[in-house]
Amino acid sequence: MSTNEQRVAIVTGAARGIGAATAVRLAEEGRAVAVLDLDEASCADTVKKITAAGGKAIAVGCDVSDAGQVEAAVGRVAEELGAPTILVNNAGVLRDNLLFKMSESDWDTVMNVHLRGAFLMSRACQKHMVDAGFGRIVNLSSSSALGNRGQVNYSAAKAGMQGFTKTLAIELGKFGVTANAVAPGFIATDMTAATAERVGMGFDDFQKAAASQIPVQRVGQPADIANAVAFFTGDAAGFVSGQVMYVAGGPLN
Ligand SMILES: NC(=O)c1ccc[n+]([C@@H]2O[C@H](COP(=O)([O-])OP(=O)(O)OC[C@H]3O[C@@H](n4cnc5c(N)ncnc54)[C@H](O)[C@@H]3O)[C@@H](O)[C@H]2O)c1
């Protein structure tokens, strides 16, 4: 590609939360952005934010766990914006429960959205990246990958995202494609608000309790994660691959 050509990014789960902040941030970096989420109409706010600031974006409705929808969505992005060479696998869901109460459907839903979704999206985008000799894949893991009570499905999926990332880095490196994972700690979004509700706490109190356990003494914001994704997707980050960056206000191990 010529140096003036705009790179195209797809951000999944970008109607709100971390994905929305990431889509906006990548547009600020000069990327044309496909704002992808389950329902195309729900992407309108994120698209408007980008275009109002002079950026380029389209809304794409797609369930990332559905192979046919993923193929169609990536094809549409390639046609309307150009070959997608930046992919952020951010779409996610929670189905928390203790093991003895967890249903098979709670297990399967979480595996399908996070792992199958990241697999299908990466497989569909990699050919564009290989053709371009350039690619950046960022997968959203989580501090829960290290284990978290009530999240046996989610922690397994998020640990799986790390192995998936490292293997993509090994397989695709020779084509100019890097793959990295960002593993957030507590980020204030609808997802953590729903958890607060589930455990019967107000969201403010829930955030205060979380912040008191975090070395920097605050919870994270979606922009904190978007900044990390912007680094990994940058043209300058071509020698950084297969890494997992915890963005959690302190060290985790
Ligand atoms: N919020 C946190 O504290 C936190 C911490 C660690 C990791 N994460 C991860 O970061 C990512 C974003 O989290 P968030 O807090 O912004 O969540 P969120 O619930 O606010 O947003 C998730 C988005 O993903 C979309 N989505 C869900 N299933 C989808 C599917 N099958 N296809 C397409 N889109 C789908 C939803 O519609 C929603 O817009 C997730 O992968 C999550 O697991 C979040």
Coordinates of C-alpha atoms and ligand atoms in Angstrom, one line a residue:
M1 CA 0.0 0.0 0.0
S2 CA 1.2 3.6 -0.6
T3 CA 2.0 5.5 2.5
N4 CA -1.1 7.7 1.9
E5 CA -3.6 4.9 1.8
Q6 CA -5.8 4.6 4.9
R7 CA -5.6 1.3 6.7
V8 CA -8.9 -0.4 7.5
A9 CA -9.7 -1.7 11.0
I10 CA -12.5 -3.9 12.2
V11 CA -13.5 -3.6 15.9
T12 CA -16.0 -6.2 17.1
G13 CA -18.4 -5.5 19.8
A14 CA -18.0 -1.8 19.1
A15 CA -21.5 -0.5 19.7
R16 CA -20.5 0.4 23.3
G17 CA -17.9 0.1 26.1
I18 CA -14.3 -0.9 25.3
G19 CA -15.1 -1.6 21.7
A20 CA -16.7 1.8 21.0
A21 CA -13.8 3.6 22.7
T22 CA -11.3 1.5 20.7
A23 CA -13.1 2.3 17.4
V24 CA -13.0 6.0 18.1
R25 CA -9.4 5.8 19.1
L26 CA -8.3 3.9 16.0
A27 CA -10.2 6.5 13.9
E28 CA -8.2 9.2 15.7
E29 CA -5.1 7.3 14.6
G30 CA -6.3 7.8 11.0
R31 CA -7.8 4.3 10.4
A32 CA -11.1 3.8 8.5
V33 CA -13.1 1.8 11.0
A34 CA -15.8 -0.9 10.6
V35 CA -17.9 -0.7 13.8
L36 CA -19.2 -4.2 14.1
D37 CA -21.8 -5.5 16.6
L38 CA -24.7 -7.9 16.8
D39 CA -27.2 -5.2 15.6
E40 CA -26.2 -2.8 12.9
A41 CA -28.5 0.0 14.3
S42 CA -26.7 -0.2 17.7
C43 CA -23.5 0.9 16.0
A44 CA -24.9 4.2 15.0
D45 CA -23.6 6.2 18.0
T46 CA -20.0 5.0 17.6
V47 CA -20.1 5.7 13.8
K48 CA -21.5 9.2 14.4
K49 CA -18.8 10.0 16.9
I50 CA -16.2 9.0 14.4
T51 CA -17.7 10.8 11.4
A52 CA -18.5 13.9 13.4
A53 CA -14.8 14.2 14.2
G54 CA -14.0 13.9 10.4
G55 CA -13.2 10.2 10.4
K56 CA -14.4 7.4 8.2
A57 CA -16.6 4.6 9.6
I58 CA -19.4 2.2 8.7
A59 CA -21.7 0.1 10.9
V60 CA -21.8 -3.6 10.4
G61 CA -24.3 -6.0 11.9
C62 CA -22.8 -9.5 12.6
D63 CA -22.8 -12.2 15.2
V64 CA -19.1 -13.1 15.4
S65 CA -19.9 -16.7 16.4
D66 CA -21.7 -17.4 13.0
A67 CA -19.3 -18.3 10.2
G68 CA -21.6 -17.2 7.4
Q69 CA -22.3 -13.8 8.9
V70 CA -18.6 -13.3 9.6
E71 CA -17.6 -14.1 6.0
A72 CA -20.3 -11.7 4.7
A73 CA -19.3 -9.0 7.1
V74 CA -15.6 -9.1 6.3
G75 CA -16.5 -9.2 2.6
R76 CA -18.6 -6.1 3.0
V77 CA -15.9 -4.2 4.8
A78 CA -13.4 -5.1 2.1
E79 CA -15.7 -3.8 -0.5
E80 CA -16.9 -0.7 1.2
L81 CA -13.8 0.4 3.1
G82 CA -10.9 -1.6 1.7
A83 CA -9.0 -4.7 2.8
P84 CA -9.2 -5.0 6.6
T85 CA -5.6 -5.3 7.9
I86 CA -6.4 -4.4 11.5
L87 CA -8.7 -6.6 13.6
V88 CA -9.7 -6.1 17.2
N89 CA -11.5 -9.2 18.6
N90 CA -13.4 -7.4 21.4
A91 CA -16.9 -8.8 21.3
G92 CA -17.7 -10.5 24.6
V93 CA -20.4 -11.7 26.9
L94 CA -20.6 -13.0 30.5
R95 CA -22.6 -16.0 31.7
D96 CA -21.3 -16.1 35.3
N97 CA -22.1 -18.9 37.7
L98 CA -20.5 -21.3 40.0
L99 CA -19.5 -24.6 38.3
F100 CA -22.2 -26.7 40.0
K101 CA -24.9 -24.3 38.7
M102 CA -23.4 -23.6 35.3
S103 CA -25.5 -24.8 32.3
E104 CA -24.1 -26.2 29.1
S105 CA -25.6 -23.3 27.3
D106 CA -23.8 -20.8 29.6
W107 CA -20.5 -22.6 28.8
D108 CA -21.2 -22.8 25.1
T109 CA -22.3 -19.2 24.7
V110 CA -19.1 -17.8 26.3
M111 CA -16.9 -20.1 24.3
N112 CA -18.7 -19.3 21.1
V113 CA -18.6 -15.6 21.3
H114 CA -15.0 -15.2 22.6
L115 CA -13.1 -18.1 21.1
R116 CA -15.1 -19.2 18.1
G117 CA -15.8 -15.5 17.3
A118 CA -12.1 -14.6 17.4
F119 CA -11.2 -17.7 15.4
L120 CA -13.8 -16.9 12.7
M121 CA -13.0 -13.2 12.4
S122 CA -9.2 -13.8 12.4
R123 CA -9.5 -16.5 9.7
A124 CA -11.7 -14.3 7.5
C125 CA -9.3 -11.3 7.9
Q126 CA -6.0 -13.0 7.6
K127 CA -6.1 -13.4 3.8
H128 CA -6.4 -9.7 3.4
M129 CA -3.5 -9.2 5.8
V130 CA -1.3 -11.8 4.1
D131 CA -2.1 -10.2 0.7
A132 CA -1.2 -6.8 2.0
G133 CA 2.0 -8.1 3.8
F134 CA 0.8 -6.2 6.8
G135 CA -1.6 -7.0 9.7
R136 CA -2.4 -6.3 13.3
I137 CA -4.6 -8.5 15.4
V138 CA -5.5 -7.6 18.9
N139 CA -7.5 -10.0 21.1
L140 CA -9.3 -9.0 24.3
S141 CA -8.3 -11.3 27.1
S142 CA -8.9 -10.5 30.8
S143 CA -7.4 -10.6 34.3
S144 CA -10.0 -13.4 34.7
A145 CA -7.7 -15.6 32.6
L146 CA -5.7 -16.1 35.8
G147 CA -8.8 -17.6 37.4
N148 CA -11.9 -16.0 39.0
R149 CA -14.6 -17.4 41.1
G150 CA -17.9 -17.8 39.3
Q151 CA -16.3 -17.5 35.9
V152 CA -15.1 -20.9 34.9
N153 CA -16.4 -20.5 31.4
Y154 CA -15.1 -16.9 31.0
S155 CA -11.7 -17.5 32.5
A156 CA -11.2 -20.5 30.3
A157 CA -12.2 -18.5 27.2
K158 CA -9.9 -15.6 28.2
A159 CA -7.0 -17.9 28.9
G160 CA -7.7 -19.5 25.6
M161 CA -7.5 -16.1 23.9
Q162 CA -3.9 -15.9 25.1
G163 CA -2.9 -19.2 23.6
F164 CA -4.8 -18.3 20.4
T165 CA -2.9 -15.0 20.2
K166 CA 0.5 -16.6 20.6
T167 CA -0.2 -19.2 18.0
L168 CA -1.4 -16.5 15.5
A169 CA 1.8 -14.6 16.2
I170 CA 3.9 -17.7 15.3
E171 CA 1.9 -18.6 12.2
L172 CA 1.4 -15.2 10.7
G173 CA 4.6 -13.4 11.6
K174 CA 6.3 -14.1 8.3
F175 CA 3.5 -12.3 6.5
G176 CA 4.0 -9.1 8.4
V177 CA 1.2 -9.8 10.7
T178 CA 1.5 -9.4 14.5
A179 CA -1.0 -10.7 17.1
N180 CA -1.2 -9.5 20.7
A181 CA -3.6 -9.6 23.6
V182 CA -4.8 -6.9 25.9
A183 CA -6.0 -8.3 29.3
P184 CA -8.0 -5.6 31.1
G185 CA -8.6 -5.6 34.8
F186 CA -11.8 -3.8 36.1
I187 CA -13.1 -1.4 33.4
A188 CA -16.3 0.6 34.0
T189 CA -18.7 -0.5 31.3
D190 CA -22.2 -2.0 30.9
M191 CA -20.5 -5.4 31.5
T192 CA -19.2 -4.6 35.0
A193 CA -22.5 -2.6 35.7
A194 CA -24.4 -5.8 35.0
T195 CA -22.1 -7.8 37.4
A196 CA -22.7 -5.2 40.1
E197 CA -26.4 -5.7 39.6
R198 CA -26.1 -9.4 39.7
V199 CA -24.3 -9.4 43.0
G200 CA -26.8 -6.8 44.4
M201 CA -24.5 -3.8 44.7
G202 CA -24.9 -0.2 43.3
F203 CA -22.4 0.4 40.5
D204 CA -20.8 3.3 42.4
D205 CA -20.1 1.2 45.5
F206 CA -19.0 -1.7 43.3
Q207 CA -16.5 0.5 41.6
K208 CA -15.3 2.0 44.9
A209 CA -14.7 -1.5 46.3
A210 CA -12.8 -2.6 43.2
A211 CA -10.7 0.6 43.2
S212 CA -9.6 0.0 46.8
Q213 CA -8.0 -3.2 45.6
I214 CA -6.2 -1.7 42.6
P215 CA -2.7 -0.2 43.1
V216 CA -3.5 3.0 41.2
Q217 CA -6.6 3.3 43.3
R218 CA -9.1 3.8 40.5
V219 CA -11.0 1.5 38.2
G220 CA -10.2 1.5 34.5
Q221 CA -12.0 3.4 31.7
P222 CA -12.6 2.1 28.2
A223 CA -10.1 4.7 26.9
D224 CA -7.4 3.0 29.0
I225 CA -7.8 -0.2 26.9
A226 CA -8.2 1.7 23.7
N227 CA -4.8 3.3 24.3
A228 CA -3.2 -0.1 24.6
V229 CA -4.9 -1.4 21.5
A230 CA -3.7 1.7 19.6
F231 CA -0.1 0.9 20.5
F232 CA -0.4 -2.7 19.3
T233 CA -2.1 -1.8 16.1
G234 CA 0.4 1.0 15.3
D235 CA 2.7 0.7 12.3
A236 CA 5.6 1.2 14.7
A237 CA 4.7 -1.9 16.7
G238 CA 5.8 -4.5 14.1
F239 CA 8.4 -6.2 16.3
V240 CA 6.0 -6.7 19.2
S241 CA 4.1 -9.9 18.8
G242 CA 2.6 -12.7 20.8
Q243 CA 2.5 -10.6 23.9
V244 CA -0.2 -10.3 26.6
M245 CA -0.4 -6.9 28.2
Y246 CA -2.3 -6.7 31.4
V247 CA -4.0 -3.2 31.7
A248 CA -5.2 -3.4 35.2
G249 CA -3.8 -0.5 37.2
G250 CA -1.2 -2.7 38.8
P251 CA 0.8 -6.0 38.2
L252 CA -1.0 -9.3 37.9
N253 CA 0.6 -12.7 37.6
Ligands
LIG1 N1 -15.3 -4.4 31.4 C1 -14.3 -5.1 32.0 O1 -14.0 -4.9 33.1 C2 -13.6 -6.1 31.2 C3 -12.5 -6.7 31.8 C4 -11.7 -7.6 31.1 C5 -12.0 -8.0 29.8 N2 -13.1 -7.4 29.2 C6 -13.4 -7.8 27.8 O2 -13.4 -6.6 27.0 C7 -14.4 -6.8 25.9 C8 -15.4 -5.7 25.9 O3 -16.0 -5.6 27.2 P1 -17.0 -4.5 27.6 O4 -16.9 -4.3 29.1 O5 -16.9 -3.3 26.7 O6 -18.4 -5.2 27.3 P2 -19.9 -4.7 26.9 O7 -20.8 -5.7 27.4 O8 -20.1 -3.3 27.3 O9 -19.8 -4.7 25.3 C9 -19.6 -5.9 24.6 C10 -20.2 -5.7 23.2 O10 -20.0 -7.0 22.5 C11 -21.2 -7.2 21.7 N3 -21.3 -8.6 21.4 C12 -21.7 -9.6 22.3 N4 -21.8 -10.8 21.6 C13 -21.5 -10.5 20.3 C14 -21.5 -11.3 19.1 N5 -21.8 -12.6 19.2 N6 -21.2 -10.7 18.0 C15 -20.9 -9.4 17.9 N7 -20.9 -8.6 19.0 C16 -21.2 -9.1 20.2 C17 -22.3 -6.6 22.6 O11 -23.5 -6.4 21.8 C18 -21.7 -5.4 23.2 O12 -21.9 -4.2 22.3 C19 -15.0 -8.2 26.1 O13 -14.3 -9.2 25.4 C20 -14.8 -8.4 27.6 O14 -14.8 -9.8 27.9 C21 -13.9 -6.5 29.8

